[in-house]
JSON list of C-alpha atoms in Angstrom, two decimals:
[
{"chain": "A", "resi": 1, "resn": "SER", "atom": "CA", "xyz": [-11.79, -8.21, -4.05]},
{"chain": "A", "resi": 2, "resn": "ALA", "atom": "CA", "xyz": [-12.89, -7.00, -0.62]},
{"chain": "A", "resi": 3, "resn": "VAL", "atom": "CA", "xyz": [-14.60, -3.71, 0.14]},
{"chain": "A", "resi": 4, "resn": "ILE", "atom": "CA", "xyz": [-12.89, -1.96, 3.03]},
{"chain": "A", "resi": 5, "resn": "SER", "atom": "CA", "xyz": [-14.05, 1.14, 4.91]},
{"chain": "A", "resi": 6, "resn": "GLN", "atom": "CA", "xyz": [-12.24, 3.19, 7.49]},
{"chain": "A", "resi": 7, "resn": "LYS", "atom": "CA", "xyz": [-13.37, 5.69, 10.09]},
{"chain": "A", "resi": 8, "resn": "PRO", "atom": "CA", "xyz": [-12.63, 8.47, 10.50]},
{"chain": "A", "resi": 9, "resn": "SER", "atom": "CA", "xyz": [-11.49, 9.51, 7.04]},
{"chain": "A", "resi": 10, "resn": "ARG", "atom": "CA", "xyz": [-9.46, 12.34, 8.58]},
{"chain": "A", "resi": 11, "resn": "ASP", "atom": "CA", "xyz": [-8.88, 14.03, 11.93]},
{"chain": "A", "resi": 12, "resn": "ILE", "atom": "CA", "xyz": [-6.92, 16.81, 13.49]},
{"chain": "A", "resi": 13, "resn": "CYS", "atom": "CA", "xyz": [-5.76, 16.02, 16.99]},
{"chain": "A", "resi": 14, "resn": "GLN", "atom": "CA", "xyz": [-3.84, 17.70, 19.78]},
{"chain": "A", "resi": 15, "resn": "ARG", "atom": "CA", "xyz": [-0.49, 16.53, 20.99]},
{"chain": "A", "resi": 16, "resn": "GLY", "atom": "CA", "xyz": [-0.73, 13.96, 23.78]},
{"chain": "A", "resi": 17, "resn": "THR", "atom": "CA", "xyz": [-4.16, 12.64, 22.92]},
{"chain": "A", "resi": 18, "resn": "SER", "atom": "CA", "xyz": [-5.07, 9.33, 21.35]},
{"chain": "A", "resi": 19, "resn": "LEU", "atom": "CA", "xyz": [-7.11, 8.38, 18.28]},
{"chain": "A", "resi": 20, "resn": "THR", "atom": "CA", "xyz": [-8.74, 5.03, 17.41]},
{"chain": "A", "resi": 21, "resn": "ILE", "atom": "CA", "xyz": [-9.16, 4.21, 13.76]},
{"chain": "A", "resi": 22, "resn": "GLN", "atom": "CA", "xyz": [-11.70, 1.60, 12.70]},
{"chain": "A", "resi": 23, "resn": "CYS", "atom": "CA", "xyz": [-11.47, -0.73, 9.76]},
{"chain": "A", "resi": 24, "resn": "GLN", "atom": "CA", "xyz": [-14.43, -2.74, 8.47]},
{"chain": "A", "resi": 25, "resn": "VAL", "atom": "CA", "xyz": [-14.33, -5.40, 5.75]},
{"chain": "A", "resi": 26, "resn": "ASP", "atom": "CA", "xyz": [-17.32, -6.70, 3.90]},
{"chain": "A", "resi": 27, "resn": "SER", "atom": "CA", "xyz": [-16.18, -10.32, 4.11]},
{"chain": "A", "resi": 28, "resn": "GLN", "atom": "CA", "xyz": [-14.41, -12.50, 6.60]},
{"chain": "A", "resi": 29, "resn": "VAL", "atom": "CA", "xyz": [-10.62, -12.40, 6.27]},
{"chain": "A", "resi": 30, "resn": "THR", "atom": "CA", "xyz": [-7.94, -14.13, 8.24]},
{"chain": "A", "resi": 31, "resn": "MET", "atom": "CA", "xyz": [-5.36, -11.42, 8.26]},
{"chain": "A", "resi": 32, "resn": "MET", "atom": "CA", "xyz": [-5.68, -7.65, 8.37]},
{"chain": "A", "resi": 33, "resn": "PHE", "atom": "CA", "xyz": [-2.80, -5.27, 8.17]},
{"chain": "A", "resi": 34, "resn": "TRP", "atom": "CA", "xyz": [-2.11, -1.72, 9.32]},
{"chain": "A", "resi": 35, "resn": "TYR", "atom": "CA", "xyz": [0.22, 0.58, 7.38]},
{"chain": "A", "resi": 36, "resn": "ARG", "atom": "CA", "xyz": [1.49, 4.08, 7.86]},
{"chain": "A", "resi": 37, "resn": "GLN", "atom": "CA", "xyz": [2.22, 6.40, 4.96]},
{"chain": "A", "resi": 38, "resn": "GLN", "atom": "CA", "xyz": [4.06, 9.53, 6.01]},
{"chain": "A", "resi": 39, "resn": "PRO", "atom": "CA", "xyz": [3.76, 12.64, 3.81]},
{"chain": "A", "resi": 40, "resn": "GLY", "atom": "CA", "xyz": [5.33, 12.05, 0.39]},
{"chain": "A", "resi": 41, "resn": "GLN", "atom": "CA", "xyz": [6.47, 8.57, 1.39]},
{"chain": "A", "resi": 42, "resn": "SER", "atom": "CA", "xyz": [5.61, 4.97, 0.55]},
{"chain": "A", "resi": 43, "resn": "LEU", "atom": "CA", "xyz": [3.87, 2.51, 2.84]},
{"chain": "A", "resi": 44, "resn": "THR", "atom": "CA", "xyz": [5.40, 1.06, 6.00]},
{"chain": "A", "resi": 45, "resn": "LEU", "atom": "CA", "xyz": [3.79, -1.94, 7.67]},
{"chain": "A", "resi": 46, "resn": "ILE", "atom": "CA", "xyz": [2.98, -1.30, 11.31]},
{"chain": "A", "resi": 47, "resn": "ALA", "atom": "CA", "xyz": [1.52, -4.65, 12.33]},
{"chain": "A", "resi": 48, "resn": "THR", "atom": "CA", "xyz": [-0.52, -7.67, 11.35]},
{"chain": "A", "resi": 49, "resn": "ALA", "atom": "CA", "xyz": [-3.79, -8.08, 13.16]},
{"chain": "A", "resi": 50, "resn": "ASN", "atom": "CA", "xyz": [-4.79, -11.69, 13.79]},
{"chain": "A", "resi": 51, "resn": "GLN", "atom": "CA", "xyz": [-8.18, -12.66, 15.12]},
{"chain": "A", "resi": 52, "resn": "GLY", "atom": "CA", "xyz": [-7.98, -14.28, 18.52]},
{"chain": "A", "resi": 53, "resn": "SER", "atom": "CA", "xyz": [-4.36, -13.47, 19.21]},
{"chain": "A", "resi": 54, "resn": "GLU", "atom": "CA", "xyz": [-2.11, -10.49, 19.76]},
{"chain": "A", "resi": 55, "resn": "ALA", "atom": "CA", "xyz": [-1.06, -8.40, 16.84]},
{"chain": "A", "resi": 56, "resn": "THR", "atom": "CA", "xyz": [2.41, -8.95, 15.37]},
{"chain": "A", "resi": 57, "resn": "TYR", "atom": "CA", "xyz": [4.38, -5.71, 15.22]},
{"chain": "A", "resi": 58, "resn": "GLU", "atom": "CA", "xyz": [7.13, -4.76, 12.80]},
{"chain": "A", "resi": 59, "resn": "SER", "atom": "CA", "xyz": [10.47, -3.47, 13.91]},
{"chain": "A", "resi": 60, "resn": "GLY", "atom": "CA", "xyz": [10.12, 0.12, 15.22]},
{"chain": "A", "resi": 61, "resn": "PHE", "atom": "CA", "xyz": [6.48, -0.21, 16.21]},
{"chain": "A", "resi": 62, "resn": "VAL", "atom": "CA", "xyz": [5.31, -1.21, 19.72]},
{"chain": "A", "resi": 63, "resn": "ILE", "atom": "CA", "xyz": [2.03, -2.21, 21.21]},
{"chain": "A", "resi": 64, "resn": "ASP", "atom": "CA", "xyz": [1.99, 0.60, 23.79]},
{"chain": "A", "resi": 65, "resn": "LYS", "atom": "CA", "xyz": [2.13, 3.20, 21.05]},
{"chain": "A", "resi": 66, "resn": "PHE", "atom": "CA", "xyz": [-0.11, 1.41, 18.51]},
{"chain": "A", "resi": 67, "resn": "PRO", "atom": "CA", "xyz": [-2.49, -0.96, 20.32]},
{"chain": "A", "resi": 68, "resn": "ILE", "atom": "CA", "xyz": [-4.57, -3.02, 17.91]},
{"chain": "A", "resi": 69, "resn": "SER", "atom": "CA", "xyz": [-7.81, -4.94, 18.42]},
{"chain": "A", "resi": 70, "resn": "ARG", "atom": "CA", "xyz": [-9.21, -7.69, 16.21]},
{"chain": "A", "resi": 71, "resn": "PRO", "atom": "CA", "xyz": [-12.45, -8.81, 17.84]},
{"chain": "A", "resi": 72, "resn": "ASN", "atom": "CA", "xyz": [-13.76, -10.73, 14.79]},
{"chain": "A", "resi": 73, "resn": "LEU", "atom": "CA", "xyz": [-12.94, -11.63, 11.17]},
{"chain": "A", "resi": 74, "resn": "THR", "atom": "CA", "xyz": [-14.37, -8.44, 9.65]},
{"chain": "A", "resi": 75, "resn": "PHE", "atom": "CA", "xyz": [-13.23, -5.67, 11.95]},
{"chain": "A", "resi": 76, "resn": "SER", "atom": "CA", "xyz": [-10.06, -4.22, 13.50]},
{"chain": "A", "resi": 77, "resn": "THR", "atom": "CA", "xyz": [-9.01, -1.01, 15.23]},
{"chain": "A", "resi": 78, "resn": "LEU", "atom": "CA", "xyz": [-5.67, 0.76, 15.50]},
{"chain": "A", "resi": 79, "resn": "THR", "atom": "CA", "xyz": [-5.10, 3.30, 18.22]},
{"chain": "A", "resi": 80, "resn": "VAL", "atom": "CA", "xyz": [-2.41, 5.95, 17.90]},
{"chain": "A", "resi": 81, "resn": "SER", "atom": "CA", "xyz": [-1.50, 6.78, 21.50]},
{"chain": "A", "resi": 82, "resn": "ASN", "atom": "CA", "xyz": [0.04, 9.84, 23.12]},
{"chain": "A", "resi": 83, "resn": "MET", "atom": "CA", "xyz": [0.30, 11.51, 19.72]},
{"chain": "A", "resi": 84, "resn": "SER", "atom": "CA", "xyz": [3.01, 13.87, 18.58]},
{"chain": "A", "resi": 85, "resn": "PRO", "atom": "CA", "xyz": [3.34, 15.84, 15.34]},
{"chain": "A", "resi": 86, "resn": "GLU", "atom": "CA", "xyz": [5.59, 13.07, 14.04]},
{"chain": "A", "resi": 87, "resn": "ASP", "atom": "CA", "xyz": [2.56, 10.75, 13.96]},
{"chain": "A", "resi": 88, "resn": "SER", "atom": "CA", "xyz": [0.90, 12.87, 11.29]},
{"chain": "A", "resi": 89, "resn": "SER", "atom": "CA", "xyz": [0.41, 10.41, 8.50]},
{"chain": "A", "resi": 90, "resn": "ILE", "atom": "CA", "xyz": [-2.13, 8.47, 6.50]},
{"chain": "A", "resi": 91, "resn": "TYR", "atom": "CA", "xyz": [-3.02, 5.23, 8.23]},
{"chain": "A", "resi": 92, "resn": "LEU", "atom": "CA", "xyz": [-4.23, 2.44, 6.00]},
{"chain": "A", "resi": 93, "resn": "CYS", "atom": "CA", "xyz": [-5.74, -0.94, 6.73]},
{"chain": "A", "resi": 94, "resn": "SER", "atom": "CA", "xyz": [-5.54, -3.75, 4.22]},
{"chain": "A", "resi": 95, "resn": "VAL", "atom": "CA", "xyz": [-6.56, -7.36, 3.77]},
{"chain": "A", "resi": 96, "resn": "GLU", "atom": "CA", "xyz": [-5.04, -10.10, 1.77]},
{"chain": "A", "resi": 97, "resn": "GLY", "atom": "CA", "xyz": [-6.84, -11.62, -1.19]},
{"chain": "A", "resi": 98, "resn": "GLY", "atom": "CA", "xyz": [-6.23, -12.85, -4.67]},
{"chain": "A", "resi": 99, "resn": "SER", "atom": "CA", "xyz": [-6.40, -16.34, -6.13]},
{"chain": "A", "resi": 100, "resn": "ASN", "atom": "CA", "xyz": [-4.44, -19.13, -4.44]},
{"chain": "A", "resi": 101, "resn": "GLY", "atom": "CA", "xyz": [-3.50, -16.81, -1.61]},
{"chain": "A", "resi": 102, "resn": "ARG", "atom": "CA", "xyz": [-0.89, -15.19, -3.76]},
{"chain": "A", "resi": 103, "resn": "GLY", "atom": "CA", "xyz": [-0.17, -12.22, -1.51]},
{"chain": "A", "resi": 104, "resn": "THR", "atom": "CA", "xyz": [-2.29, -9.51, -3.12]},
{"chain": "A", "resi": 105, "resn": "GLN", "atom": "CA", "xyz": [-3.49, -6.79, -0.80]},
{"chain": "A", "resi": 106, "resn": "TYR", "atom": "CA", "xyz": [-6.54, -4.59, -0.97]},
{"chain": "A", "resi": 107, "resn": "PHE", "atom": "CA", "xyz": [-6.53, -1.31, 0.89]},
{"chain": "A", "resi": 108, "resn": "GLY", "atom": "CA", "xyz": [-9.05, 0.88, 2.64]},
{"chain": "A", "resi": 109, "resn": "PRO", "atom": "CA", "xyz": [-9.29, 4.55, 1.75]},
{"chain": "A", "resi": 110, "resn": "GLY", "atom": "CA", "xyz": [-7.05, 5.61, 4.60]},
{"chain": "A", "resi": 111, "resn": "THR", "atom": "CA", "xyz": [-7.32, 7.87, 7.62]},
{"chain": "A", "resi": 112, "resn": "ARG", "atom": "CA", "xyz": [-5.47, 11.17, 7.30]},
{"chain": "A", "resi": 113, "resn": "LEU", "atom": "CA", "xyz": [-4.20, 12.20, 10.73]},
{"chain": "A", "resi": 114, "resn": "THR", "atom": "CA", "xyz": [-2.78, 15.61, 11.53]},
{"chain": "A", "resi": 115, "resn": "VAL", "atom": "CA", "xyz": [-1.30, 16.16, 14.98]},
{"chain": "A", "resi": 116, "resn": "LEU", "atom": "CA", "xyz": [-0.85, 19.76, 16.14]},
{"chain": "B", "resi": 1, "resn": "THR", "atom": "CA", "xyz": [17.56, -0.82, 3.56]},
{"chain": "B", "resi": 2, "resn": "GLN", "atom": "CA", "xyz": [15.22, -0.19, 0.63]},
{"chain": "B", "resi": 3, "resn": "LEU", "atom": "CA", "xyz": [14.54, -3.66, -0.78]},
{"chain": "B", "resi": 4, "resn": "LEU", "atom": "CA", "xyz": [12.56, -2.34, -3.73]},
{"chain": "B", "resi": 5, "resn": "GLU", "atom": "CA", "xyz": [13.69, 0.61, -5.80]},
{"chain": "B", "resi": 6, "resn": "GLN", "atom": "CA", "xyz": [11.55, 2.50, -8.29]},
{"chain": "B", "resi": 7, "resn": "SER", "atom": "CA", "xyz": [12.60, 4.83, -11.06]},
{"chain": "B", "resi": 8, "resn": "PRO", "atom": "CA", "xyz": [12.00, 7.51, -11.90]},
{"chain": "B", "resi": 9, "resn": "GLN", "atom": "CA", "xyz": [10.79, 8.99, -8.59]},
{"chain": "B", "resi": 10, "resn": "PHE", "atom": "CA", "xyz": [8.98, 11.81, -10.34]},
{"chain": "B", "resi": 11, "resn": "LEU", "atom": "CA", "xyz": [7.72, 12.11, -13.88]},
{"chain": "B", "resi": 12, "resn": "SER", "atom": "CA", "xyz": [5.84, 14.92, -15.55]},
{"chain": "B", "resi": 13, "resn": "ILE", "atom": "CA", "xyz": [4.77, 14.37, -19.16]},
{"chain": "B", "resi": 14, "resn": "GLN", "atom": "CA", "xyz": [2.32, 15.71, -21.71]},
{"chain": "B", "resi": 15, "resn": "GLU", "atom": "CA", "xyz": [-0.92, 13.98, -22.56]},
{"chain": "B", "resi": 16, "resn": "GLY", "atom": "CA", "xyz": [-0.34, 11.39, -25.35]},
{"chain": "B", "resi": 17, "resn": "GLU", "atom": "CA", "xyz": [3.21, 10.55, -24.47]},
{"chain": "B", "resi": 18, "resn": "ASN", "atom": "CA", "xyz": [4.41, 7.06, -23.51]},
{"chain": "B", "resi": 19, "resn": "LEU", "atom": "CA", "xyz": [6.28, 6.25, -20.35]},
{"chain": "B", "resi": 20, "resn": "THR", "atom": "CA", "xyz": [7.85, 3.37, -18.48]},
{"chain": "B", "resi": 21, "resn": "VAL", "atom": "CA", "xyz": [8.31, 3.00, -14.74]},
{"chain": "B", "resi": 22, "resn": "TYR", "atom": "CA", "xyz": [10.77, 0.49, -13.32]},
{"chain": "B", "resi": 23, "resn": "CYS", "atom": "CA", "xyz": [10.76, -1.51, -10.11]},
{"chain": "B", "resi": 24, "resn": "ASN", "atom": "CA", "xyz": [14.00, -3.30, -9.17]},
{"chain": "B", "resi": 25, "resn": "SER", "atom": "CA", "xyz": [15.27, -5.44, -6.35]},
{"chain": "B", "resi": 26, "resn": "SER", "atom": "CA", "xyz": [18.05, -7.87, -5.53]},
{"chain": "B", "resi": 27, "resn": "SER", "atom": "CA", "xyz": [15.46, -10.09, -3.88]},
{"chain": "B", "resi": 28, "resn": "VAL", "atom": "CA", "xyz": [13.27, -12.74, -5.51]},
{"chain": "B", "resi": 29, "resn": "PHE", "atom": "CA", "xyz": [9.50, -12.31, -5.04]},
{"chain": "B", "resi": 30, "resn": "SER", "atom": "CA", "xyz": [6.79, -14.88, -5.23]},
{"chain": "B", "resi": 31, "resn": "SER", "atom": "CA", "xyz": [4.54, -12.22, -6.75]},
{"chain": "B", "resi": 32, "resn": "LEU", "atom": "CA", "xyz": [4.64, -8.53, -7.47]},
{"chain": "B", "resi": 33, "resn": "GLN", "atom": "CA", "xyz": [1.84, -5.99, -7.47]},
{"chain": "B", "resi": 34, "resn": "TRP", "atom": "CA", "xyz": [1.38, -2.58, -8.97]},
{"chain": "B", "resi": 35, "resn": "TYR", "atom": "CA", "xyz": [-0.87, -0.04, -7.28]},
{"chain": "B", "resi": 36, "resn": "ARG", "atom": "CA", "xyz": [-2.00, 3.48, -8.17]},
{"chain": "B", "resi": 37, "resn": "GLN", "atom": "CA", "xyz": [-2.80, 5.88, -5.41]},
{"chain": "B", "resi": 38, "resn": "GLU", "atom": "CA", "xyz": [-4.58, 9.19, -5.86]},
{"chain": "B", "resi": 39, "resn": "PRO", "atom": "CA", "xyz": [-4.47, 11.99, -3.31]},
{"chain": "B", "resi": 40, "resn": "GLY", "atom": "CA", "xyz": [-6.67, 11.32, -0.31]},
{"chain": "B", "resi": 41, "resn": "GLU", "atom": "CA", "xyz": [-7.29, 7.68, -1.20]},
{"chain": "B", "resi": 42, "resn": "GLY", "atom": "CA", "xyz": [-5.81, 4.32, -0.48]},
{"chain": "B", "resi": 43, "resn": "PRO", "atom": "CA", "xyz": [-3.72, 2.42, -3.08]},
{"chain": "B", "resi": 44, "resn": "VAL", "atom": "CA", "xyz": [-5.81, 0.65, -5.73]},
{"chain": "B", "resi": 45, "resn": "LEU", "atom": "CA", "xyz": [-4.52, -2.65, -7.09]},
{"chain": "B", "resi": 46, "resn": "LEU", "atom": "CA", "xyz": [-3.81, -2.56, -10.86]},
{"chain": "B", "resi": 47, "resn": "VAL", "atom": "CA", "xyz": [-2.24, -5.97, -11.42]},
{"chain": "B", "resi": 48, "resn": "THR", "atom": "CA", "xyz": [-0.56, -8.94, -9.79]},
{"chain": "B", "resi": 49, "resn": "VAL", "atom": "CA", "xyz": [2.21, -10.79, -11.67]},
{"chain": "B", "resi": 50, "resn": "VAL", "atom": "CA", "xyz": [3.37, -14.16, -10.54]},
{"chain": "B", "resi": 51, "resn": "THR", "atom": "CA", "xyz": [5.32, -15.97, -13.25]},
{"chain": "B", "resi": 52, "resn": "GLY", "atom": "CA", "xyz": [8.80, -14.94, -14.33]},
{"chain": "B", "resi": 53, "resn": "GLY", "atom": "CA", "xyz": [8.63, -13.31, -17.79]},
{"chain": "B", "resi": 54, "resn": "GLU", "atom": "CA", "xyz": [4.91, -12.75, -17.46]},
{"chain": "B", "resi": 55, "resn": "VAL", "atom": "CA", "xyz": [3.36, -9.87, -19.39]},
{"chain": "B", "resi": 56, "resn": "LYS", "atom": "CA", "xyz": [-0.09, -8.53, -18.55]},
{"chain": "B", "resi": 57, "resn": "LYS", "atom": "CA", "xyz": [-2.03, -5.85, -20.35]},
{"chain": "B", "resi": 58, "resn": "LEU", "atom": "CA", "xyz": [-4.70, -3.65, -18.84]},
{"chain": "B", "resi": 59, "resn": "LYS", "atom": "CA", "xyz": [-5.98, -1.32, -21.63]},
{"chain": "B", "resi": 60, "resn": "ARG", "atom": "CA", "xyz": [-3.12, 1.14, -22.15]},
{"chain": "B", "resi": 61, "resn": "LEU", "atom": "CA", "xyz": [-1.02, -0.31, -19.32]},
{"chain": "B", "resi": 62, "resn": "THR", "atom": "CA", "xyz": [1.48, -3.14, -19.90]},
{"chain": "B", "resi": 63, "resn": "PHE", "atom": "CA", "xyz": [3.10, -4.88, -16.97]},
{"chain": "B", "resi": 64, "resn": "GLN", "atom": "CA", "xyz": [6.11, -7.18, -17.16]},
{"chain": "B", "resi": 65, "resn": "PHE", "atom": "CA", "xyz": [7.66, -9.38, -14.50]},
{"chain": "B", "resi": 66, "resn": "GLY", "atom": "CA", "xyz": [11.34, -10.13, -14.94]},
{"chain": "B", "resi": 67, "resn": "ASP", "atom": "CA", "xyz": [12.48, -13.65, -15.72]},
{"chain": "B", "resi": 68, "resn": "ALA", "atom": "CA", "xyz": [14.24, -13.92, -12.39]},
{"chain": "B", "resi": 69, "resn": "ARG", "atom": "CA", "xyz": [11.21, -12.44, -10.52]},
{"chain": "B", "resi": 70, "resn": "LYS", "atom": "CA", "xyz": [13.35, -9.64, -9.14]},
{"chain": "B", "resi": 71, "resn": "ASP", "atom": "CA", "xyz": [12.13, -6.70, -11.20]},
{"chain": "B", "resi": 72, "resn": "SER", "atom": "CA", "xyz": [9.12, -5.39, -13.06]},
{"chain": "B", "resi": 73, "resn": "SER", "atom": "CA", "xyz": [8.11, -2.61, -15.39]},
{"chain": "B", "resi": 74, "resn": "LEU", "atom": "CA", "xyz": [4.97, -0.68, -16.06]},
{"chain": "B", "resi": 75, "resn": "HIS", "atom": "CA", "xyz": [4.51, 0.89, -19.50]},
{"chain": "B", "resi": 76, "resn": "ILE", "atom": "CA", "xyz": [1.72, 3.36, -20.21]},
{"chain": "B", "resi": 77, "resn": "THR", "atom": "CA", "xyz": [0.84, 4.15, -23.80]},
{"chain": "B", "resi": 78, "resn": "ALA", "atom": "CA", "xyz": [-0.68, 7.49, -24.73]},
{"chain": "B", "resi": 79, "resn": "ALA", "atom": "CA", "xyz": [-0.88, 8.77, -21.19]},
{"chain": "B", "resi": 80, "resn": "GLN", "atom": "CA", "xyz": [-3.94, 10.71, -20.12]},
{"chain": "B", "resi": 81, "resn": "PRO", "atom": "CA", "xyz": [-4.46, 13.16, -17.25]},
{"chain": "B", "resi": 82, "resn": "GLY", "atom": "CA", "xyz": [-6.48, 10.47, -15.48]},
{"chain": "B", "resi": 83, "resn": "ASP", "atom": "CA", "xyz": [-3.32, 8.42, -15.19]},
{"chain": "B", "resi": 84, "resn": "THR", "atom": "CA", "xyz": [-1.89, 11.00, -12.75]},
{"chain": "B", "resi": 85, "resn": "GLY", "atom": "CA", "xyz": [-1.06, 9.51, -9.39]},
{"chain": "B", "resi": 86, "resn": "LEU", "atom": "CA", "xyz": [1.48, 7.70, -7.25]},
{"chain": "B", "resi": 87, "resn": "TYR", "atom": "CA", "xyz": [2.46, 4.31, -8.69]},
{"chain": "B", "resi": 88, "resn": "LEU", "atom": "CA", "xyz": [3.65, 1.81, -6.14]},
{"chain": "B", "resi": 89, "resn": "CYS", "atom": "CA", "xyz": [5.16, -1.60, -6.73]},
{"chain": "B", "resi": 90, "resn": "ALA", "atom": "CA", "xyz": [5.04, -4.13, -3.95]},
{"chain": "B", "resi": 91, "resn": "GLY", "atom": "CA", "xyz": [6.76, -7.49, -3.70]},
{"chain": "B", "resi": 92, "resn": "ALA", "atom": "CA", "xyz": [5.55, -10.50, -1.78]},
{"chain": "B", "resi": 93, "resn": "ARG", "atom": "CA", "xyz": [8.19, -12.84, -0.49]},
{"chain": "B", "resi": 94, "resn": "GLY", "atom": "CA", "xyz": [5.76, -15.41, 0.70]},
{"chain": "B", "resi": 95, "resn": "ASN", "atom": "CA", "xyz": [2.08, -16.07, 0.53]},
{"chain": "B", "resi": 96, "resn": "TYR", "atom": "CA", "xyz": [1.22, -13.84, 3.50]},
{"chain": "B", "resi": 97, "resn": "GLY", "atom": "CA", "xyz": [1.01, -10.10, 3.84]},
{"chain": "B", "resi": 98, "resn": "GLN", "atom": "CA", "xyz": [3.58, -9.67, 6.49]},
{"chain": "B", "resi": 99, "resn": "ASN", "atom": "CA", "xyz": [6.25, -10.46, 3.91]},
{"chain": "B", "resi": 100, "resn": "PHE", "atom": "CA", "xyz": [5.17, -7.58, 1.66]},
{"chain": "B", "resi": 101, "resn": "VAL", "atom": "CA", "xyz": [7.57, -4.80, 0.83]},
{"chain": "B", "resi": 102, "resn": "PHE", "atom": "CA", "xyz": [6.66, -1.60, -0.96]},
{"chain": "B", "resi": 103, "resn": "GLY", "atom": "CA", "xyz": [8.77, 0.49, -3.27]},
{"chain": "B", "resi": 104, "resn": "PRO", "atom": "CA", "xyz": [9.12, 4.25, -2.68]},
{"chain": "B", "resi": 105, "resn": "GLY", "atom": "CA", "xyz": [6.72, 5.08, -5.51]},
{"chain": "B", "resi": 106, "resn": "THR", "atom": "CA", "xyz": [6.81, 6.97, -8.78]},
{"chain": "B", "resi": 107, "resn": "ARG", "atom": "CA", "xyz": [4.76, 10.16, -8.79]},
{"chain": "B", "resi": 108, "resn": "LEU", "atom": "CA", "xyz": [3.37, 10.70, -12.28]},
{"chain": "B", "resi": 109, "resn": "SER", "atom": "CA", "xyz": [1.80, 13.90, -13.51]},
{"chain": "B", "resi": 110, "resn": "VAL", "atom": "CA", "xyz": [0.18, 13.93, -16.95]},
{"chain": "B", "resi": 111, "resn": "LEU", "atom": "CA", "xyz": [-0.49, 17.43, -18.19]},
{"chain": "B", "resi": 112, "resn": "PRO", "atom": "CA", "xyz": [-3.36, 18.11, -20.62]}
]
């Protein structure tokens, strides 16, 4: 399994500002994923971050609001832009692993974002 | 549309009791994972099941994948307070993460 770290672990931000979340993996991985977990809810996939190409966004999420960078095979960033209180969530990055590529995901510890 | 359903949504039991959590779908999955998430942390993988009918045991936890690969169950024997957390099932419909779908979760509280 991969070891994944995220920065910051938590932040409190003002409405209208932006926050960039970093995700670092201890090994090279092809795909990294960004999820949002709203209070008391399950996980919703925001986008898939591919190295060397634009991120692939899920329905309901757009690049202007959640720009993603993937400069190499061990690192990715997610920016939450022009924040509103509705963006208050835990943001999680994950990577895929498991034997034979069988779709097992490993998660970072998450970034808890509160927007005032 | 919620592709994966979990039941119960909330469960509060006494230490030493047994419990079963269910994960159901009308879709077929190539694999299914169970995660436990504690407050302030990311989900931690407990098990991956791949073969229909497969049963995996992890100490006091028993996981079963339905024959048709559409459902799964997690059984905990003699629950302990350390088992408290949010249990999430996730189904993979392909070999890549963008085809993952998560259930809504079962929030378990084990009281001493």
